Amino acid sequence: MDNDEERKEDVSDKESHESKESKEAKEPKEPKEAKEPKEPKEAKEPKEAKGDGAVTLENTKIPKKKMAKMSEELYLKELAKLHVELVKLQEWIRVKGLKVVVLFEGRDAAGKGGVIKRITEPLSPRIVKVVALGTPTEREKSQWYFQRYVPHLPAAGEMVLFDRSWYNRAGVERVMGFCTEDEYQEFLRSCPEFERMLVRSGIILIKYWFSVSDKEQEKRFLSRTQDPTKQWKVSPMDLESRMRWEDYSRAKDAMFAYTDIKQVPWNVVDADIKPHARLNCISHLLSQIPYEDLLTTKDPMKLPPRKKSTGYIRPPIDEQTWVPYKYHG
């Protein structure tokens, strides 16, 4: 009996303890005193981007471990394929009466000129034209800023490649102090509207920025100073740009902030490896304009027969001034 009573008391004590814990759990706890809201922290300034100032391996789709430079054989093989497609695109532009403008911007020695040469190599200069304007004259400086570029815009059936463009104002003119602060601010306001106006008028406008690292740019500058065929590419302005790498980076970032618009976005080309940059840029350009092959669908071209000779006699060779036969097999 004593044992039974002890068990009942233990069970009773246990139930009483569990009931007490359950009651305490159900009872709401006293609310804690509300803390005073913390003052918002000041926004941290964005860290300066490495190298080019805006395009880094962290915020782009470029793999962190870049591939090795492709072989010359593979590069020439792929370039030949793209050249065939460029000819097809040229014919499409001519037949359909398209108006295409392509801007090439970037740091000095970034490889813009090399890409332009590879694009134009198989094409007709009557359809695809290159515009590389020099320093504006005093008269041009007094004009509306975009006025000197407008005459070079394409007519129907033409494509114009600008080796540097109206973005000089946001780059070299801004950094070197060739324009006033008011002129610079007005450019940032009016440039997007100017480009939207071009698009509304039927012009296909494509913009490329060639991004090169400071290390690679230095390497190319040294190559130019040592190569007699490239020394003309090194101007006092180029040498000054080397000293103002960060200034150009900040100017480029500001330019992108205002002009990387939905209608005409900036397309950034990783230009550290020239063959890759050339192929990637040309391939991307081809993808921006839907076109069809109008050449191979035509009937094969037939050469008309030559007329029969009517007694024409060529003048004696020794009566003509010939170029000296200096090189021969």
C-alpha positions as semicolon CSV with decimal commas, in nm:
position;residue;x (nm);y (nm);z (nm)
1;M;0,000;0,000;0,000
2;D;0,278;0,243;0,091
3;N;0,445;0,185;-0,242
4;D;0,120;0,247;-0,429
5;E;0,064;0,572;-0,242
6;E;0,419;0,685;-0,315
7;R;0,366;0,615;-0,688
8;K;0,040;0,817;-0,683
9;E;0,217;1,107;-0,514
10;D;0,499;1,096;-0,772
11;V;0,251;1,096;-1,060
12;S;0,054;1,377;-0,898
13;D;0,370;1,585;-0,850
14;K;0,475;1,520;-1,211
15;E;0,133;1,619;-1,350
16;S;0,132;1,929;-1,132
17;H;0,481;2,026;-1,260
18;E;0,384;1,968;-1,626
19;S;0,064;2,170;-1,579
20;K;0,265;2,455;-1,431
21;E;0,513;2,452;-1,724
22;S;0,225;2,447;-1,976
23;K;0,060;2,741;-1,804
24;E;0,380;2,938;-1,805
25;A;0,430;2,867;-2,177
26;K;0,078;2,992;-2,259
27;E;0,106;3,309;-2,058
28;P;0,241;3,590;-2,281
29;K;0,575;3,725;-2,183
30;E;0,600;4,084;-2,087
31;P;0,690;4,290;-2,393
32;K;1,042;4,418;-2,397
33;E;1,100;4,786;-2,412
34;A;1,115;4,902;-2,774
35;K;1,459;4,999;-2,878
36;E;1,514;5,331;-3,038
37;P;1,558;5,295;-3,416
38;K;1,917;5,307;-3,524
39;E;2,024;5,582;-3,752
40;P;2,078;5,454;-4,108
41;K;2,436;5,394;-4,195
42;E;2,590;5,612;-4,455
43;A;2,603;5,446;-4,796
44;K;2,946;5,315;-4,868
45;E;3,113;5,449;-5,176
46;P;3,154;5,183;-5,442
47;K;3,497;5,037;-5,461
48;E;3,699;5,143;-5,759
49;A;3,689;4,878;-6,026
50;K;4,010;4,710;-6,115
51;G;4,180;4,780;-6,441
52;D;3,935;4,945;-6,677
53;G;3,718;5,098;-6,411
54;A;3,383;4,939;-6,491
55;V;3,429;4,596;-6,640
56;T;3,576;4,342;-6,403
57;L;3,573;3,966;-6,389
58;E;3,339;3,984;-6,091
59;N;3,053;4,166;-6,266
60;T;3,070;4,022;-6,615
61;K;3,020;3,687;-6,780
62;I;3,390;3,665;-6,863
63;P;3,534;3,354;-6,695
64;K;3,785;3,428;-6,421
65;K;4,031;3,188;-6,577
66;K;4,070;3,314;-6,929
67;M;4,146;3,072;-7,206
68;A;4,487;3,071;-7,370
69;K;4,532;3,255;-7,696
70;M;4,403;3,054;-7,989
71;S;4,639;2,939;-8,260
72;E;4,698;3,155;-8,568
73;E;4,560;2,877;-8,789
74;L;4,232;2,857;-8,597
75;Y;4,203;3,236;-8,582
76;L;4,242;3,275;-8,959
77;K;3,999;2,988;-9,021
78;E;3,729;3,147;-8,803
79;L;3,796;3,494;-8,944
80;A;3,746;3,361;-9,298
81;K;3,405;3,223;-9,198
82;L;3,304;3,557;-9,047
83;H;3,423;3,741;-9,358
84;V;3,180;3,538;-9,568
85;E;2,898;3,634;-9,332
86;L;3,001;4,001;-9,341
87;V;2,970;3,998;-9,720
88;K;2,621;3,850;-9,687
89;L;2,532;4,120;-9,434
90;Q;2,666;4,389;-9,665
91;E;2,446;4,266;-9,949
92;W;2,144;4,258;-9,718
93;I;2,211;4,617;-9,609
94;R;2,246;4,729;-9,971
95;V;1,936;4,553;-10,104
96;K;1,711;4,636;-9,808
97;G;1,830;4,996;-9,786
98;L;1,932;4,972;-9,419
99;K;2,119;5,251;-9,242
100;V;2,372;5,117;-8,992
101;V;2,605;5,307;-8,758
102;V;2,863;5,129;-8,543
103;L;3,064;5,317;-8,279
104;F;3,402;5,190;-8,159
105;E;3,520;5,342;-7,833
106;G;3,776;5,247;-7,569
107;R;4,116;5,328;-7,432
108;D;4,418;5,399;-7,648
109;A;4,575;5,076;-7,778
110;A;4,261;4,878;-7,695
111;G;4,246;4,734;-8,049
112;K;3,960;4,930;-8,206
113;G;4,147;4,997;-8,529
114;G;4,242;4,633;-8,571
115;V;3,881;4,520;-8,545
116;I;3,766;4,785;-8,792
117;K;4,030;4,672;-9,043
118;R;3,916;4,309;-9,014
119;I;3,554;4,411;-9,066
120;T;3,621;4,623;-9,374
121;E;3,878;4,390;-9,532
122;P;3,630;4,188;-9,745
123;L;3,375;4,468;-9,790
124;S;3,313;4,742;-10,043
125;P;3,427;5,091;-9,935
126;R;3,129;5,234;-10,125
127;I;2,889;5,060;-9,888
128;V;3,088;5,026;-9,564
129;K;3,271;5,347;-9,476
130;V;3,508;5,432;-9,191
131;V;3,493;5,773;-9,022
132;A;3,787;5,883;-8,806
133;L;3,761;6,257;-8,749
134;G;4,059;6,463;-8,643
135;T;4,080;6,759;-8,408
136;P;3,786;6,996;-8,466
137;T;3,858;7,328;-8,633
138;E;3,776;7,660;-8,470
139;R;3,463;7,680;-8,682
140;E;3,355;7,330;-8,580
141;K;3,414;7,414;-8,215
142;S;3,158;7,693;-8,245
143;Q;2,893;7,459;-8,394
144;W;2,635;7,246;-8,219
145;Y;2,847;6,964;-8,081
146;F;2,686;6,682;-8,284
147;Q;2,686;6,886;-8,605
148;R;3,025;6,768;-8,731
149;Y;2,916;6,404;-8,701
150;V;2,576;6,433;-8,868
151;P;2,711;6,471;-9,227
152;H;2,883;6,133;-9,192
153;L;2,567;5,942;-9,102
154;P;2,469;5,677;-9,358
155;A;2,219;5,698;-9,639
156;A;2,001;5,399;-9,728
157;G;2,209;5,093;-9,810
158;E;2,518;5,206;-9,617
159;M;2,703;5,115;-9,297
160;V;2,933;5,365;-9,125
161;L;3,198;5,262;-8,870
162;F;3,306;5,544;-8,638
163;D;3,662;5,502;-8,509
164;R;3,586;5,718;-8,205
165;S;3,276;5,930;-8,218
166;W;3,081;6,198;-8,035
167;Y;3,185;6,025;-7,713
168;N;3,512;6,217;-7,732
169;R;3,339;6,478;-7,520
170;A;3,276;6,230;-7,239
171;G;3,630;6,093;-7,261
172;V;3,935;6,283;-7,376
173;E;3,768;6,626;-7,374
174;R;3,642;6,572;-7,021
175;V;3,971;6,439;-6,883
176;M;4,201;6,680;-7,064
177;G;3,986;6,985;-7,000
178;F;3,910;7,056;-7,367
179;C;3,547;7,134;-7,283
180;T;3,381;7,331;-7,007
181;E;3,182;7,176;-6,724
182;D;2,860;7,314;-6,875
183;E;2,942;7,164;-7,215
184;Y;3,014;6,828;-7,053
185;Q;2,691;6,826;-6,852
186;E;2,492;6,927;-7,160
187;F;2,644;6,637;-7,351
188;L;2,538;6,387;-7,084
189;R;2,183;6,523;-7,103
190;S;2,152;6,549;-7,479
191;C;2,347;6,242;-7,598
192;P;2,081;5,983;-7,500
193;E;1,813;6,194;-7,671
194;F;2,031;6,237;-7,980
195;E;2,078;5,860;-8,006
196;R;1,710;5,788;-7,949
197;M;1,634;6,034;-8,228
198;L;1,870;5,846;-8,461
199;V;1,699;5,517;-8,377
200;R;1,353;5,665;-8,433
201;S;1,468;5,788;-8,775
202;G;1,542;5,430;-8,878
203;I;1,916;5,411;-8,810
204;I;2,051;5,091;-8,654
205;L;2,297;5,217;-8,391
206;I;2,541;4,977;-8,224
207;K;2,802;5,082;-7,964
208;Y;3,117;4,894;-7,863
209;W;3,352;4,969;-7,576
210;F;3,689;4,789;-7,588
211;S;3,810;4,711;-7,238
212;V;4,182;4,654;-7,187
213;S;4,378;4,610;-6,865
214;D;4,643;4,860;-6,763
215;K;4,909;4,588;-6,788
216;E;4,814;4,497;-7,145
217;Q;4,787;4,860;-7,251
218;E;5,137;4,927;-7,117
219;K;5,267;4,629;-7,312
220;R;5,113;4,759;-7,634
221;F;5,247;5,110;-7,581
222;L;5,598;4,971;-7,539
223;S;5,554;4,769;-7,858
224;R;5,453;5,081;-8,047
225;T;5,754;5,278;-7,932
226;Q;5,987;5,003;-8,051
227;D;5,818;4,920;-8,383
228;P;5,892;5,175;-8,660
229;T;5,566;5,086;-8,835
230;K;5,363;5,166;-8,523
231;Q;5,537;5,472;-8,382
232;W;5,293;5,702;-8,562
233;K;5,021;5,561;-8,338
234;V;5,182;5,710;-8,026
235;S;5,078;6,073;-7,987
236;P;5,142;6,314;-7,700
237;M;4,776;6,263;-7,606
238;D;4,832;5,888;-7,579
239;L;5,126;5,941;-7,345
240;E;4,917;6,175;-7,133
241;S;4,637;5,918;-7,114
242;R;4,879;5,670;-6,954
243;M;4,933;5,912;-6,668
244;R;4,558;5,960;-6,616
245;W;4,436;5,601;-6,608
246;E;4,205;5,654;-6,311
247;D;4,068;5,981;-6,451
248;Y;3,971;5,802;-6,771
249;S;3,815;5,520;-6,567
250;R;3,596;5,762;-6,373
251;A;3,499;5,944;-6,693
252;K;3,404;5,614;-6,857
253;D;3,194;5,510;-6,557
254;A;3,003;5,839;-6,565
255;M;2,955;5,806;-6,941
256;F;2,807;5,458;-6,901
257;A;2,577;5,575;-6,621
258;Y;2,414;5,829;-6,852
259;T;2,438;5,670;-7,197
260;D;2,398;5,294;-7,143
261;I;2,033;5,321;-7,243
262;K;1,783;5,051;-7,332
263;Q;1,746;5,162;-7,693
264;V;2,122;5,175;-7,752
265;P;2,316;4,980;-7,487
266;W;2,693;4,962;-7,462
267;N;2,845;4,630;-7,569
268;V;3,172;4,571;-7,384
269;V;3,447;4,372;-7,558
270;D;3,722;4,207;-7,355
271;A;4,019;4,326;-7,563
272;D;4,318;4,184;-7,374
273;I;4,368;3,916;-7,642
274;K;4,341;4,075;-7,986
275;P;4,238;3,768;-8,194
276;H;3,963;3,684;-7,946
277;A;3,840;4,043;-7,937
278;R;3,823;4,063;-8,316
279;L;3,629;3,741;-8,359
280;N;3,395;3,810;-8,067
281;C;3,316;4,162;-8,185
282;I;3,251;4,063;-8,548
283;S;3,038;3,768;-8,440
284;H;2,835;3,993;-8,211
285;L;2,791;4,256;-8,483
286;L;2,651;3,992;-8,718
287;S;2,402;3,886;-8,450
288;Q;2,269;4,239;-8,407
289;I;2,123;4,271;-8,758
290;P;1,892;3,991;-8,877
291;Y;1,990;3,914;-9,237
292;E;1,945;3,649;-9,501
293;D;2,180;3,511;-9,762
294;L;2,097;3,691;-10,086
295;L;2,413;3,581;-10,264
296;T;2,409;3,201;-10,284
297;T;2,036;3,204;-10,358
298;K;2,098;3,391;-10,683
299;D;2,165;3,218;-11,010
300;P;2,537;3,165;-11,064
301;M;2,700;3,464;-11,230
302;K;2,803;3,399;-11,590
303;L;3,076;3,595;-11,764
304;P;2,975;3,719;-12,108
305;P;3,198;3,610;-12,398
306;R;3,465;3,855;-12,508
307;K;3,436;4,017;-12,844
308;K;3,656;3,886;-13,117
309;S;3,969;4,082;-13,202
310;T;3,930;4,347;-13,471
311;G;4,299;4,398;-13,538
312;Y;4,401;4,593;-13,225
313;I;4,779;4,607;-13,173
314;R;4,927;4,691;-12,831
315;P;5,194;4,964;-12,820
316;P;5,556;4,852;-12,780
317;I;5,648;4,762;-12,422
318;D;5,966;4,969;-12,422
319;E;5,763;5,286;-12,482
320;Q;5,592;5,256;-12,142
321;T;5,729;5,337;-11,797
322;W;5,732;5,014;-11,603
323;V;5,777;4,965;-11,229
324;P;6,120;4,804;-11,171
325;Y;6,095;4,428;-11,141
326;K;6,273;4,426;-10,804
327;Y;6,096;4,133;-10,640
328;H;6,050;3,806;-10,824
329;G;6,067;3,433;-10,770
